[in-house]
């Protein structure tokens, strides 16, 4: 292995350490943080699908029945159902644990403070 490859491996290991996300020890708080991230990913994906539809000429109210966009609507509908399922799960976990999502995210923020790309 050349010194350049070794250096690249060291850089990759350092990047993994710096960017590794730490979650709270409390299982309920950890799950709340993970579900919030999952909900955010769905939300961003829905926004991207809508953006693609608009770039292809979608007009709200006019093209709602257009077959060219039905697959996109099916995908968005499925993701919104998943987001509703996540919301129900979050509500159940919050009720059982007595901890809110905001508290869990704050704990996660405190654990990860100073671990961004500027912290080396």
Coordinates of N, CA and C in Angstrom, one line a residue:
X1 N 0.9 -1.2 0.0 CA 0.0 0.0 0.0 C 0.9 1.2 0.0
X2 N 0.6 2.1 -0.9 CA 1.4 3.3 -1.0 C 1.1 4.3 0.1
X3 N 2.0 5.3 0.3 CA 1.8 6.2 1.4 C 0.5 7.1 1.1
X4 N 0.3 7.3 -0.2 CA -0.9 8.1 -0.5 C -2.2 7.3 -0.1
X5 N -2.2 6.0 -0.4 CA -3.4 5.2 0.0 C -3.6 5.2 1.5
X6 N -2.4 5.1 2.2 CA -2.5 5.1 3.7 C -3.0 6.4 4.2
X7 N -2.6 7.5 3.6 CA -3.0 8.8 4.0 C -4.5 9.0 3.7
X8 N -5.0 8.5 2.6 CA -6.4 8.5 2.3 C -7.2 7.7 3.3
X9 N -6.7 6.6 3.7 CA -7.4 5.8 4.7 C -7.5 6.5 6.0
X10 N -6.4 7.2 6.4 CA -6.4 8.0 7.6 C -7.4 9.1 7.6
X11 N -7.5 9.8 6.4 CA -8.5 10.8 6.2 C -9.9 10.3 6.3
X12 N -10.1 9.1 5.7 CA -11.4 8.5 5.7 C -11.8 8.1 7.2
X13 N -10.9 7.6 7.9 CA -11.2 7.2 9.3 C -11.5 8.5 10.2
X14 N -10.7 9.5 9.9 CA -10.9 10.8 10.7 C -12.3 11.3 10.3
X15 N -12.7 11.3 9.1 CA -14.0 11.8 8.6 C -15.1 11.0 9.3
X16 N -15.0 9.6 9.4 CA -16.0 8.8 10.0 C -16.1 9.2 11.5
X17 N -15.0 9.4 12.2 CA -15.0 9.8 13.6 C -15.7 11.1 13.8
X18 N -15.4 12.1 12.9 CA -15.9 13.4 13.1 C -17.4 13.5 12.8
X19 N -17.8 12.8 11.8 CA -19.2 12.9 11.3 C -20.1 11.8 11.9
X20 N -19.6 11.0 12.8 CA -20.4 9.9 13.4 C -21.4 10.6 14.4
X21 N -22.6 10.3 14.2 CA -23.7 10.9 15.0 C -23.9 10.0 16.3
X22 N -23.9 10.7 17.4 CA -24.1 10.0 18.7 C -25.5 10.3 19.2
X23 N -26.2 9.3 19.7 CA -27.6 9.4 20.1 C -27.6 9.3 21.6
X24 N -28.7 9.8 22.3 CA -28.8 9.7 23.7 C -28.9 8.2 24.2
X25 N -28.5 8.0 25.4 CA -28.5 6.6 25.9 C -29.9 6.1 26.2
X26 N -30.8 7.0 26.6 CA -32.2 6.6 26.8 C -32.8 6.0 25.5
X27 N -33.3 4.7 25.6 CA -33.8 4.1 24.3 C -34.9 4.9 23.7
X28 N -35.8 5.5 24.5 CA -36.9 6.2 24.0 C -36.4 7.5 23.3
X29 N -35.5 8.2 23.9 CA -34.9 9.4 23.3 C -34.2 9.1 22.0
X30 N -33.5 8.0 22.0 CA -32.8 7.5 20.8 C -33.7 7.2 19.7
X31 N -34.8 6.5 20.0 CA -35.8 6.2 19.0 C -36.5 7.4 18.5
X32 N -36.8 8.4 19.3 CA -37.4 9.6 18.9 C -36.5 10.4 17.9
X33 N -35.2 10.4 18.2 CA -34.3 11.1 17.3 C -34.3 10.4 16.0
X34 N -34.2 9.1 16.0 CA -34.1 8.4 14.7 C -35.4 8.5 13.9
X35 N -36.6 8.5 14.6 CA -37.8 8.7 13.9 C -37.9 10.1 13.3
X36 N -37.4 11.1 14.0 CA -37.4 12.5 13.5 C -36.6 12.6 12.2
X37 N -35.4 11.9 12.2 CA -34.6 11.9 11.1 C -35.3 11.2 9.9
X38 N -36.0 10.1 10.2 CA -36.7 9.4 9.1 C -37.8 10.3 8.5
X39 N -38.5 11.0 9.4 CA -39.6 11.9 8.9 C -39.0 13.0 8.1
X40 N -37.8 13.5 8.5 CA -37.2 14.6 7.7 C -36.8 14.0 6.3
X41 N -36.3 12.8 6.2 CA -35.9 12.2 4.9 C -37.1 12.1 4.0
X42 N -38.2 11.6 4.6 CA -39.4 11.5 3.8 C -39.9 12.9 3.3
X43 N -39.8 13.9 4.2 CA -40.3 15.2 3.8 C -39.4 15.8 2.6
X44 N -38.1 15.6 2.7 CA -37.2 16.1 1.7 C -37.4 15.3 0.4
X45 N -37.7 14.0 0.5 CA -37.9 13.2 -0.7 C -39.2 13.6 -1.4
X46 N -40.3 13.9 -0.6 CA -41.5 14.4 -1.2 C -41.3 15.8 -1.9
X47 N -40.5 16.6 -1.3 CA -40.2 17.9 -1.9 C -39.5 17.7 -3.2
X48 N -38.6 16.8 -3.3 CA -37.8 16.5 -4.5 C -38.7 16.0 -5.6
X49 N -39.7 15.1 -5.2 CA -40.6 14.6 -6.2 C -41.5 15.7 -6.8
X50 N -42.0 16.6 -5.9 CA -42.8 17.7 -6.3 C -42.0 18.6 -7.2
X51 N -40.7 18.8 -6.9 CA -39.8 19.6 -7.7 C -39.7 19.0 -9.1
X52 N -39.5 17.7 -9.2 CA -39.4 17.1 -10.5 C -40.7 17.2 -11.3
X53 N -41.8 17.1 -10.6 CA -43.1 17.3 -11.3 C -43.2 18.7 -11.9
X54 N -42.9 19.7 -11.1 CA -43.0 21.0 -11.6 C -42.0 21.3 -12.8
X55 N -40.8 20.7 -12.7 CA -39.9 20.8 -13.8 C -40.4 20.2 -15.1
X56 N -41.2 19.1 -14.9 CA -41.8 18.5 -16.1 C -43.1 19.1 -16.5
X57 N -43.5 20.3 -15.9 CA -44.7 21.0 -16.4 C -45.9 20.8 -15.6
X58 N -45.9 20.3 -14.4 CA -47.1 20.0 -13.6 C -47.7 21.3 -13.2
X59 N -49.1 21.4 -13.4 CA -49.8 22.6 -13.0 C -50.9 22.1 -11.9
X60 N -50.8 22.6 -10.7 CA -51.7 22.2 -9.7 C -53.2 22.5 -10.1
X61 N -54.0 21.5 -9.8 CA -55.4 21.6 -10.1 C -55.8 21.3 -11.6
X62 N -54.9 21.5 -12.5 CA -55.1 21.3 -13.9 C -54.6 19.9 -14.3
X63 N -53.4 19.5 -13.8 CA -52.8 18.2 -14.2 C -53.0 17.1 -13.1
X64 N -53.9 17.3 -12.2 CA -54.1 16.4 -11.1 C -54.5 15.0 -11.6
X65 N -55.2 14.9 -12.7 CA -55.7 13.7 -13.3 C -54.8 13.2 -14.4
X66 N -53.8 13.9 -14.7 CA -52.9 13.6 -15.9 C -52.1 12.3 -15.6
X67 N -52.2 11.3 -16.4 CA -51.6 10.0 -16.2 C -50.1 10.1 -16.1
X68 N -49.5 11.1 -16.6 CA -48.0 11.3 -16.5 C -47.6 11.5 -15.1
X69 N -48.5 12.0 -14.2 CA -48.1 12.3 -12.9 C -48.7 11.3 -11.8
X70 N -49.4 10.3 -12.3 CA -50.1 9.4 -11.3 C -49.0 8.6 -10.5
X71 N -48.0 8.2 -11.1 CA -47.0 7.4 -10.4 C -46.3 8.3 -9.3
X72 N -46.1 9.6 -9.6 CA -45.6 10.5 -8.6 C -46.5 10.6 -7.5
X73 N -47.8 10.8 -7.8 CA -48.8 11.0 -6.7 C -48.9 9.7 -5.9
X74 N -48.8 8.5 -6.5 CA -48.8 7.3 -5.7 C -47.6 7.2 -4.8
X75 N -46.5 7.6 -5.2 CA -45.3 7.6 -4.4 C -45.4 8.6 -3.2
X76 N -45.9 9.8 -3.5 CA -46.1 10.8 -2.5 C -47.1 10.3 -1.5
X77 N -48.2 9.7 -1.9 CA -49.2 9.2 -1.1 C -48.7 8.1 -0.1
X78 N -47.9 7.2 -0.7 CA -47.3 6.2 0.2 C -46.4 6.7 1.2
X79 N -45.5 7.7 0.8 CA -44.6 8.3 1.8 C -45.4 9.1 2.8
X80 N -46.5 9.8 2.5 CA -47.3 10.5 3.5 C -47.9 9.5 4.5
X81 N -48.3 8.4 4.0 CA -48.9 7.4 4.9 C -47.8 6.9 5.9
X82 N -46.6 6.7 5.3 CA -45.4 6.3 6.2 C -45.2 7.4 7.2
X83 N -45.2 8.7 6.8 CA -45.0 9.8 7.7 C -46.1 9.8 8.8
X84 N -47.3 9.5 8.5 CA -48.4 9.5 9.4 C -48.2 8.3 10.4
X85 N -47.7 7.2 9.9 CA -47.4 6.1 10.8 C -46.3 6.5 11.8
X86 N -45.3 7.2 11.3 CA -44.2 7.7 12.1 C -44.7 8.6 13.2
X87 N -45.6 9.5 12.8 CA -46.2 10.5 13.8 C -47.0 9.7 14.9
X88 N -47.7 8.7 14.5 CA -48.4 7.9 15.5 C -47.4 7.2 16.5
X89 N -46.4 6.7 15.9 CA -45.4 6.0 16.7 C -44.7 7.0 17.6
X90 N -44.4 8.2 17.1 CA -43.7 9.2 18.0 C -44.7 9.6 19.1
X91 N -45.9 9.8 18.8 CA -46.9 10.1 19.9 C -47.0 9.0 20.9
X92 N -47.0 7.8 20.5 CA -47.0 6.7 21.5 C -45.8 6.6 22.3
X93 N -44.6 6.8 21.7 CA -43.4 6.8 22.5 C -43.3 8.0 23.5
X94 N -43.7 9.2 23.0 CA -43.7 10.3 23.9 C -44.7 10.1 25.1
X95 N -45.8 9.5 24.8 CA -46.8 9.3 25.9 C -46.3 8.3 26.9
X96 N -45.6 7.2 26.4 CA -45.1 6.2 27.3 C -43.9 6.6 28.1
X97 N -43.0 7.4 27.5 CA -41.7 7.8 28.1 C -41.8 9.1 28.9
X98 N -42.8 9.9 28.5 CA -42.9 11.2 29.1 C -41.8 12.2 28.6
X99 N -41.2 11.9 27.6 CA -40.1 12.7 27.0 C -40.6 13.2 25.6
X100 N -40.4 14.5 25.3 CA -40.8 15.0 24.0 C -39.7 14.9 23.0
X101 N -40.1 15.0 21.8 CA -39.1 14.9 20.7 C -38.1 16.1 20.8
X102 N -38.6 17.2 21.2 CA -37.7 18.4 21.3 C -36.6 18.1 22.4
X103 N -37.0 17.5 23.5 CA -36.1 17.2 24.6 C -35.0 16.1 24.1
X104 N -35.5 15.1 23.3 CA -34.6 14.1 22.8 C -33.6 14.7 21.8
X105 N -34.1 15.6 20.9 CA -33.3 16.3 19.9 C -32.3 17.2 20.6
X106 N -32.7 17.8 21.7 CA -31.8 18.7 22.5 C -30.6 17.8 23.1
X107 N -31.0 16.7 23.6 CA -29.9 15.8 24.2 C -29.0 15.4 23.1
X108 N -29.5 15.0 21.9 CA -28.7 14.6 20.8 C -27.8 15.8 20.4
X109 N -28.3 17.0 20.4 CA -27.5 18.1 20.0 C -26.4 18.3 21.0
X110 N -26.6 18.2 22.3 CA -25.6 18.4 23.3 C -24.5 17.3 23.1
X111 N -24.9 16.1 22.8 CA -23.9 15.0 22.6 C -23.0 15.2 21.4
X112 N -23.6 15.9 20.4 CA -22.9 16.1 19.1 C -22.3 17.5 19.0
X113 N -22.4 18.3 20.0 CA -21.9 19.6 19.9 C -20.4 19.6 19.6
X114 N -19.9 20.4 18.7 CA -18.5 20.4 18.4 C -17.9 19.3 17.6
X115 N -18.8 18.5 17.0 CA -18.4 17.4 16.2 C -18.5 17.6 14.7
X116 N -18.8 18.8 14.3 CA -18.9 19.1 12.9 C -17.6 19.2 12.2
X117 N -17.6 19.5 11.0 CA -16.4 19.6 10.1 C -15.4 20.6 10.6
X118 N -15.9 21.6 11.4 CA -15.0 22.7 11.8 C -14.3 22.4 13.2
X119 N -14.5 21.2 13.7 CA -14.1 20.9 15.1 C -12.7 20.2 15.1
X120 N -12.0 20.1 14.1 CA -10.7 19.4 14.2 C -9.6 20.4 14.4

